[in-house]
């Protein structure tokens, strides 16, 4: 343990001259970080004041974003964020858990390392490149194959109305799914690998198949870690800007159809920051504040989930 | 089919499904990398890498100033972000077992949770508007450093925490000053983790677009002045991704290729390095993975 | 937080890493730093030598309309060469709305906008309008097999109000006898950013359709019903190109440069005209413009009379402050002079000669004269710069 309190010899801890300077320097910089965060949050709340006072709570359920009448409401964008992240999680989570399972339980040892490596690498690709790829590689596939398929199968639901043009919440959701898979898969894989072998062996010893062992012993044991991983992925999807801006079709209204263009909170800011002044800028910053709070809550929840898993891991560090 | 065979079948199916997931996830990765290489490679030439981004779409466009711009942005951002991040990490790990340390750690986490577009928006409000620096290299670097600080602080703290206590205690027992212990013993043995964290943070901010959109603006020239707008690779991509001009679209793909080479080289190098140097307990690896995975 | 307890755990199950001298870390880091340093040094020295980082080097920043963007970028490049690499002009696009906001906030040195300032803005801010070129908003489309298309004002309004939803709607068919139209759904592509092009286009629709005027009105942002939004003229152009059965409004130069077909429109006099430099100039021939620092909010050449006048033509403006010095801006006298000189070059034959090749119409001499008066009145610290 860091021993500022620990080296409690008789009397005061031993101190050299340089110690004080160093400690204060380091503490000073740490305070700087703290001050920075404070500054940013305060600035954000302050700048959003105008909009908060004008619209109050109605901002969150207001469906109108109209610079011409100076009326702003965040509902279309909260809705867009929810829909796109919903798709991303719906598609991403099962795939990620499958990947994590494979990497943790089923992969031959020579494959495990390189494959994990490759999956982690996917997380490092900048999002603007995902967006570029989505425009020219994903979109044609969506327009020609995927969206017509869903429309023919599920066109009777309100989710698949309208013309498949490819620049819509569905495409944005899919590129988001691709982007969060590495995150969820990597952390889930770690959670699963941290499950003590004793659990697996216990299941195997009573005659469970590989699949059953995984289901009973590993997934159950690691479930809060996996859940935390999913929330982490969700947190990433919520704040994602570039790839979404480039694929979502930029329409500031609520629409239930996945094939309709939409807008998320992040893409709204990216699109409108330049032209926003006065009340519109304040409303935009308020949207940023909402986005920030959501990201904060989601990630805090993820940490708790992962943290809870961690405390389950016995003090021996996870091995037998 | 009796129960046993049924279970065996489920087992095989499940294994197959898991493998299918892996292949399904690998397809986009391969497709993306292949796509960027296939579409970007034709653009690459010495002229392309040394010409500037004129923007008219006439032949002769290049990304030279964008490459330099990205290097400069990252450089200035690191000059702010690395010292602040590392020192904060040192503080939290070495001196932070008190309420203040907990507060710093908490606020650092809060900082890490800012979506990058919100960081850009705030940097715009503070640096471009309030401080009246205008659209500039400085504004862009400040925005990037805000993203950088929590990553570096977290990984530094992690790296230092992993150094065994015995080293610290041994040095102190020998009468080495606290500050010397930290600098000479802890940092040296934790350097792999710290360098890893720094390089990963650099790779991350090199690819960030949203914060630069609102702060660094763009420049078609070789400009290095801190108070002038500056070009960058991610913004070159964003400017041109929707351009009907073939030349400008090609510029975007070329920039994407160069960017992905830079980012992946840093990441691959660092991760290879990380695996060799340190073996962590599973719990620690999980924490590491959680921290690194958190981005927007 | 909970990680604090883990500190103890980190020792068990870790392999103890003994510190050792040397090691690959420093070599790797040193190699990277040296590589970056070498690159930067080479570039900086090369840049310093060639691109003129001289004392009188000036950097001006502009933002705004994508309507004239190809031309402005061309001007910037040519002027950079002409001034021996001393005057750098950055133009960032972003849409007229962004341009106006940024110049009001004084974050840019000049703005581009196809929408003139409102009367209140004109009187509140000391900005002057300098029309730098003429363009036309065309109705571009992507309908396989459709080579020519004729539309009139009311039909156009109907399409964008989504009253007309299929290509073979009777209104469209009536204007195009002898052409078979498909029954595909029309996808309308509009601007998602605050745009002068939208201002011009919606202005035209307001003139030709009372329903549009009542329900939507003219504006830089219009709450289009059921449309796909794209950023900037380039974005809309590309979206039309890559979306079948789509129709949208873009500036003429973008349509021609990118081989996107566009419709013939019925003009004020009842003739179907194709947008071109000639028909654009014809629309401007009857325009009367105020002085640079006056109220331009009612200036438009929409639905102009004339046999060959194209109905959706528009001037596009550069906005600068009449008094270029202020506490907030970083503009020094050299930069201010450079800005005024650049604009002088732009509105005269030297600059205007680049317009036709890029499919923009040249300014009539009457407009150039107005611009000359405006530029001559621009001051720095009270003294005129020309």
mmCIF file of N, CA and C in Angstrom, chain C residues 14-54:
data_model
loop_
_atom_site.group_PDB
_atom_site.id
_atom_site.type_symbol
_atom_site.label_atom_id
_atom_site.label_comp_id
_atom_site.label_asym_id
_atom_site.label_seq_id
_atom_site.Cartn_x
_atom_site.Cartn_y
_atom_site.Cartn_z
ATOM 1 N N UNK C 14 0.645 -12.276 -9.673
ATOM 2 C CA UNK C 14 1.493 -11.551 -10.616
ATOM 3 C C UNK C 14 2.823 -12.227 -10.670
ATOM 4 N N UNK C 15 3.454 -12.077 -11.779
ATOM 5 C CA UNK C 15 4.867 -12.384 -11.735
ATOM 6 C C UNK C 15 5.550 -11.096 -11.350
ATOM 7 N N UNK C 16 6.466 -11.189 -10.476
ATOM 8 C CA UNK C 16 7.099 -9.957 -10.017
ATOM 9 C C UNK C 16 8.025 -9.455 -11.108
ATOM 10 N N UNK C 17 7.802 -8.222 -11.456
ATOM 11 C CA UNK C 17 8.648 -7.633 -12.494
ATOM 12 C C UNK C 17 9.794 -6.929 -11.823
ATOM 13 N N UNK C 18 10.971 -7.471 -11.970
ATOM 14 C CA UNK C 18 12.111 -6.813 -11.361
ATOM 15 C C UNK C 18 12.587 -5.696 -12.265
ATOM 16 N N UNK C 19 12.846 -4.565 -11.700
ATOM 17 C CA UNK C 19 13.350 -3.486 -12.546
ATOM 18 C C UNK C 19 14.732 -3.851 -13.046
ATOM 19 N N UNK C 20 14.975 -3.557 -14.262
ATOM 20 C CA UNK C 20 16.303 -3.884 -14.762
ATOM 21 C C UNK C 20 16.779 -2.765 -15.666
ATOM 22 N N UNK C 21 18.035 -2.631 -15.759
ATOM 23 C CA UNK C 21 18.581 -1.558 -16.573
ATOM 24 C C UNK C 21 18.336 -1.860 -18.039
ATOM 25 N N UNK C 22 18.340 -0.826 -18.831
ATOM 26 C CA UNK C 22 18.159 -1.003 -20.268
ATOM 27 C C UNK C 22 16.756 -1.487 -20.562
ATOM 28 N N UNK C 23 16.629 -2.404 -21.417
ATOM 29 C CA UNK C 23 15.285 -2.870 -21.744
ATOM 30 C C UNK C 23 14.763 -2.183 -22.982
ATOM 31 N N UNK C 24 13.777 -2.813 -23.574
ATOM 32 C CA UNK C 24 13.384 -2.327 -24.892
ATOM 33 C C UNK C 24 12.501 -1.078 -24.866
ATOM 34 N N UNK C 25 11.906 -0.811 -23.692
ATOM 35 C CA UNK C 25 10.983 0.320 -23.650
ATOM 36 C C UNK C 25 11.602 1.593 -24.175
ATOM 37 N N UNK C 26 12.736 1.930 -23.603
ATOM 38 C CA UNK C 26 13.322 3.206 -23.979
ATOM 39 C C UNK C 26 13.721 3.241 -25.434
ATOM 40 N N UNK C 27 14.171 2.131 -25.946
ATOM 41 C CA UNK C 27 14.576 2.115 -27.346
ATOM 42 C C UNK C 27 13.376 2.397 -28.235
ATOM 43 N N UNK C 28 12.288 1.737 -27.946
ATOM 44 C CA UNK C 28 11.082 1.938 -28.753
ATOM 45 C C UNK C 28 10.623 3.388 -28.684
ATOM 46 N N UNK C 29 10.546 3.885 -27.442
ATOM 47 C CA UNK C 29 10.075 5.256 -27.280
ATOM 48 C C UNK C 29 11.007 6.224 -27.985
ATOM 49 N N UNK C 30 12.309 6.010 -27.791
ATOM 50 C CA UNK C 30 13.276 6.909 -28.420
ATOM 51 C C UNK C 30 13.141 6.864 -29.926
ATOM 52 N N UNK C 31 12.974 5.660 -30.454
ATOM 53 C CA UNK C 31 12.857 5.531 -31.909
ATOM 54 C C UNK C 31 11.660 6.315 -32.426
ATOM 55 N N UNK C 32 10.532 6.165 -31.710
ATOM 56 C CA UNK C 32 9.328 6.882 -32.119
ATOM 57 C C UNK C 32 9.526 8.385 -32.095
ATOM 58 N N UNK C 33 10.074 8.851 -30.973
ATOM 59 C CA UNK C 33 10.241 10.299 -30.827
ATOM 60 C C UNK C 33 11.172 10.838 -31.904
ATOM 61 N N UNK C 34 12.243 10.089 -32.158
ATOM 62 C CA UNK C 34 13.183 10.545 -33.191
ATOM 63 C C UNK C 34 12.506 10.569 -34.554
ATOM 64 N N UNK C 35 11.757 9.519 -34.847
ATOM 65 C CA UNK C 35 11.083 9.458 -36.144
ATOM 66 C C UNK C 35 10.154 10.651 -36.326
ATOM 67 N N UNK C 36 9.328 10.893 -35.295
ATOM 68 C CA UNK C 36 8.398 12.017 -35.388
ATOM 69 C C UNK C 36 9.150 13.328 -35.510
ATOM 70 N N UNK C 37 10.213 13.441 -34.730
ATOM 71 C CA UNK C 37 10.979 14.677 -34.764
ATOM 72 C C UNK C 37 11.598 14.928 -36.123
ATOM 73 N N UNK C 38 12.106 13.861 -36.718
ATOM 74 C CA UNK C 38 12.721 14.011 -38.039
ATOM 75 C C UNK C 38 11.691 14.446 -39.073
ATOM 76 N N UNK C 39 10.540 13.777 -39.013
ATOM 77 C CA UNK C 39 9.494 14.133 -39.971
ATOM 78 C C UNK C 39 9.095 15.591 -39.811
ATOM 79 N N UNK C 40 8.829 15.973 -38.579
ATOM 80 C CA UNK C 40 8.409 17.352 -38.328
ATOM 81 C C UNK C 40 9.478 18.335 -38.768
ATOM 82 N N UNK C 41 10.741 18.016 -38.442
ATOM 83 C CA UNK C 41 11.812 18.935 -38.797
ATOM 84 C C UNK C 41 11.908 19.087 -40.303
ATOM 85 N N UNK C 42 11.851 17.959 -41.008
ATOM 86 C CA UNK C 42 11.959 18.019 -42.465
ATOM 87 C C UNK C 42 10.827 18.861 -43.045
ATOM 88 N N UNK C 43 9.639 18.576 -42.543
ATOM 89 C CA UNK C 43 8.494 19.289 -43.091
ATOM 90 C C UNK C 43 8.532 20.765 -42.742
ATOM 91 N N UNK C 44 8.850 21.040 -41.495
ATOM 92 C CA UNK C 44 8.855 22.436 -41.069
ATOM 93 C C UNK C 44 9.891 23.232 -41.841
ATOM 94 N N UNK C 45 11.080 22.652 -41.997
ATOM 95 C CA UNK C 45 12.113 23.414 -42.697
ATOM 96 C C UNK C 45 11.732 23.572 -44.152
ATOM 97 N N UNK C 46 11.215 22.462 -44.741
ATOM 98 C CA UNK C 46 10.756 22.565 -46.122
ATOM 99 C C UNK C 46 9.640 23.585 -46.233
ATOM 100 N N UNK C 47 8.739 23.519 -45.263
ATOM 101 C CA UNK C 47 7.620 24.452 -45.293
ATOM 102 C C UNK C 47 8.090 25.885 -45.128
ATOM 103 N N UNK C 48 9.024 26.074 -44.240
ATOM 104 C CA UNK C 48 9.504 27.431 -43.997
ATOM 105 C C UNK C 48 10.160 28.001 -45.249
ATOM 106 N N UNK C 49 10.868 27.131 -45.975
ATOM 107 C CA UNK C 49 11.559 27.629 -47.152
ATOM 108 C C UNK C 49 10.568 27.930 -48.273
ATOM 109 N N UNK C 50 9.697 26.984 -48.531
ATOM 110 C CA UNK C 50 8.896 27.143 -49.744
ATOM 111 C C UNK C 50 7.608 27.913 -49.529
ATOM 112 N N UNK C 51 6.857 27.571 -48.484
ATOM 113 C CA UNK C 51 5.527 28.160 -48.446
ATOM 114 C C UNK C 51 5.487 29.531 -47.790
ATOM 115 N N UNK C 52 6.625 30.130 -47.672
ATOM 116 C CA UNK C 52 6.642 31.532 -47.283
ATOM 117 C C UNK C 52 6.086 31.824 -45.907
ATOM 118 N N UNK C 53 6.767 31.375 -44.891
ATOM 119 C CA UNK C 53 6.347 31.753 -43.553
ATOM 120 C C UNK C 53 6.982 33.096 -43.262
ATOM 121 N N UNK C 54 6.640 34.030 -44.095
ATOM 122 C CA UNK C 54 7.324 35.315 -44.022
ATOM 123 C C UNK C 54 6.582 36.263 -43.118
#
